[in-house]
């Protein structure tokens, strides 16, 4: 195995340097009580953890039974497994987060994958403009990638492309589907209910770009496939990044709503688990979450995603800090004007603050004073900020663990050697996210889970996975 871009390992990263709230010198009794209340609100107790996991499993069953349920449990049409001997060259287009990526994937056989990729930033105005402009932009990026890498197509032939489109799509074939809703700040007009493949193919055709969209893939499905290429026991692909979601291998006989024909007895399900608990029955939503939800482009949707994903954690933290400031319990009631604007407290700052183990909380100070322009901060201010960050981060990790545990319980996979491929900036960079998840799995099943289940970073798996999916589509003639 050489030149594979998929780093399948637990990467060394900073660990959470936790503050004990009992050692903080509070400035007043009121401040102490406010902190205690926050700790209570944000803590997922063992009982709540189990209850969320149970509810999640029920949600999975509902989604497998019929369409239109809260967790869509989308049948991906991906069947068949890869054994690493496959060869061929494919393109992948990965859309669904901050950047758009075009990847050329060359499978040389023997499990070897060579890739070249270019990232393009998607402007905010494109995300919320009209759908045609967004898809035209995608086609232009693919075109310039072909130029840049001097990929020449001869005669009438076309390059096969796997399209990772990481939004809830009701799939009707391996390369067809309809968008259920936008998420993660995207809201391009005229797309809901339409087929993203048709839009993309049309954009290619109008520009005479010789590319055929052979497969439509969710990033979780791509991650699962890519991880499975190097870890045959892979049963789940998870994204913990700008958004969050999971895919796993399900028995076709368990998919009650499946009316199609397939020779296979297993199919990958894209769960769309970020939508869990739209009914607000079990998740411990705080007023800070509700504020974020109301101001989002998709209110009342993706409730779990908004408590876990990297796009939102900084904003929840900002909401908590503003509340403490307004009650004069932080920074003596003074605010830096920067913090008045939505999204200014980035989730990346949380990673730095979580890892800050200096006695004076030096790194936290730098973020507050240099980046966010607070004129000055006291140690007490910084400690309070750090505790708030830890509460929001830990809640996200435990909710992720509850979701993963539910899937492992549903499939029974925790009882046997199983691999889980996880991609996304949150998992990659947030301190202790991996260990928090493993702790949660142990909490759910006991020490056996730790022995059996391995979670690993499946870096950039979604691009490679889309190419693998295009290959599977060709192999099984499903496209
Ligand atoms: C989308 C999913 C995607 C996840 C991670 C969510 O907002 O609905 O389709 O897998 O983000 O990118």
mmCIF file of N, CA and C and ligand atoms in Angstrom, residues 166-168 183-184 218-220 239 243-245 272 302 305, ligand 1:
data_model
loop_
_atom_site.group_PDB
_atom_site.id
_atom_site.type_symbol
_atom_site.label_atom_id
_atom_site.label_comp_id
_atom_site.label_asym_id
_atom_site.label_seq_id
_atom_site.Cartn_x
_atom_site.Cartn_y
_atom_site.Cartn_z
ATOM 1 N N UNK A 166 -23.085 16.394 -0.424
ATOM 2 C CA UNK A 166 -23.348 16.006 0.960
ATOM 3 C C UNK A 166 -24.494 16.775 1.600
ATOM 4 N N UNK A 167 -25.648 16.488 1.075
ATOM 5 C CA UNK A 167 -26.892 17.062 1.581
ATOM 6 C C UNK A 167 -27.931 15.940 1.571
ATOM 7 N N UNK A 168 -29.050 16.126 2.282
ATOM 8 C CA UNK A 168 -30.048 15.050 2.271
ATOM 9 C C UNK A 168 -30.690 14.923 0.889
ATOM 10 N N UNK A 183 -28.655 22.138 3.793
ATOM 11 C CA UNK A 183 -28.169 22.238 5.176
ATOM 12 C C UNK A 183 -26.879 23.058 5.159
ATOM 13 N N UNK A 184 -26.280 23.224 6.325
ATOM 14 C CA UNK A 184 -24.942 23.819 6.493
ATOM 15 C C UNK A 184 -24.776 25.197 5.843
ATOM 16 N N UNK A 218 -23.248 10.369 -0.984
ATOM 17 C CA UNK A 218 -23.145 11.205 0.215
ATOM 18 C C UNK A 218 -21.718 11.051 0.775
ATOM 19 N N UNK A 219 -21.232 12.101 1.447
ATOM 20 C CA UNK A 219 -19.847 12.004 1.961
ATOM 21 C C UNK A 219 -19.665 10.863 2.965
ATOM 22 N N UNK A 220 -20.713 10.550 3.724
ATOM 23 C CA UNK A 220 -20.591 9.458 4.705
ATOM 24 C C UNK A 220 -20.419 8.119 3.987
ATOM 25 N N UNK A 239 -19.204 11.481 9.331
ATOM 26 C CA UNK A 239 -18.612 12.804 9.122
ATOM 27 C C UNK A 239 -18.874 13.646 10.373
ATOM 28 N N UNK A 243 -20.749 19.743 8.947
ATOM 29 C CA UNK A 243 -22.012 19.095 9.317
ATOM 30 C C UNK A 243 -21.709 17.760 9.967
ATOM 31 N N UNK A 244 -22.762 16.990 10.257
ATOM 32 C CA UNK A 244 -22.500 15.654 10.791
ATOM 33 C C UNK A 244 -23.532 14.657 10.264
ATOM 34 N N UNK A 245 -23.095 13.409 10.174
ATOM 35 C CA UNK A 245 -23.971 12.379 9.621
ATOM 36 C C UNK A 245 -23.230 11.049 9.647
ATOM 37 N N UNK A 272 -28.620 10.343 7.388
ATOM 38 C CA UNK A 272 -29.012 11.744 7.609
ATOM 39 C C UNK A 272 -29.363 11.945 9.081
ATOM 40 N N UNK A 302 -32.338 19.866 11.209
ATOM 41 C CA UNK A 302 -30.974 19.460 11.571
ATOM 42 C C UNK A 302 -30.669 19.791 13.033
ATOM 43 N N UNK A 305 -27.552 17.989 14.342
ATOM 44 C CA UNK A 305 -26.380 18.562 13.664
ATOM 45 C C UNK A 305 -25.981 19.897 14.302
HETATM 46 C C1 LIG B 1 -25.944 16.653 5.359
HETATM 47 C C2 LIG B 1 -25.429 15.254 5.151
HETATM 48 C C3 LIG B 1 -23.916 15.225 5.234
HETATM 49 C C4 LIG B 1 -23.441 15.887 6.515
HETATM 50 C C5 LIG B 1 -21.934 15.909 6.618
HETATM 51 C C6 LIG B 1 -25.346 17.273 6.629
HETATM 52 O O1 LIG B 1 -25.717 18.606 6.727
HETATM 53 O O2 LIG B 1 -27.339 16.661 5.459
HETATM 54 O O3 LIG B 1 -25.863 14.760 3.906
HETATM 55 O O4 LIG B 1 -23.491 13.890 5.185
HETATM 56 O O5 LIG B 1 -23.935 17.201 6.574
HETATM 57 O O6 LIG B 1 -21.350 16.598 5.584
#
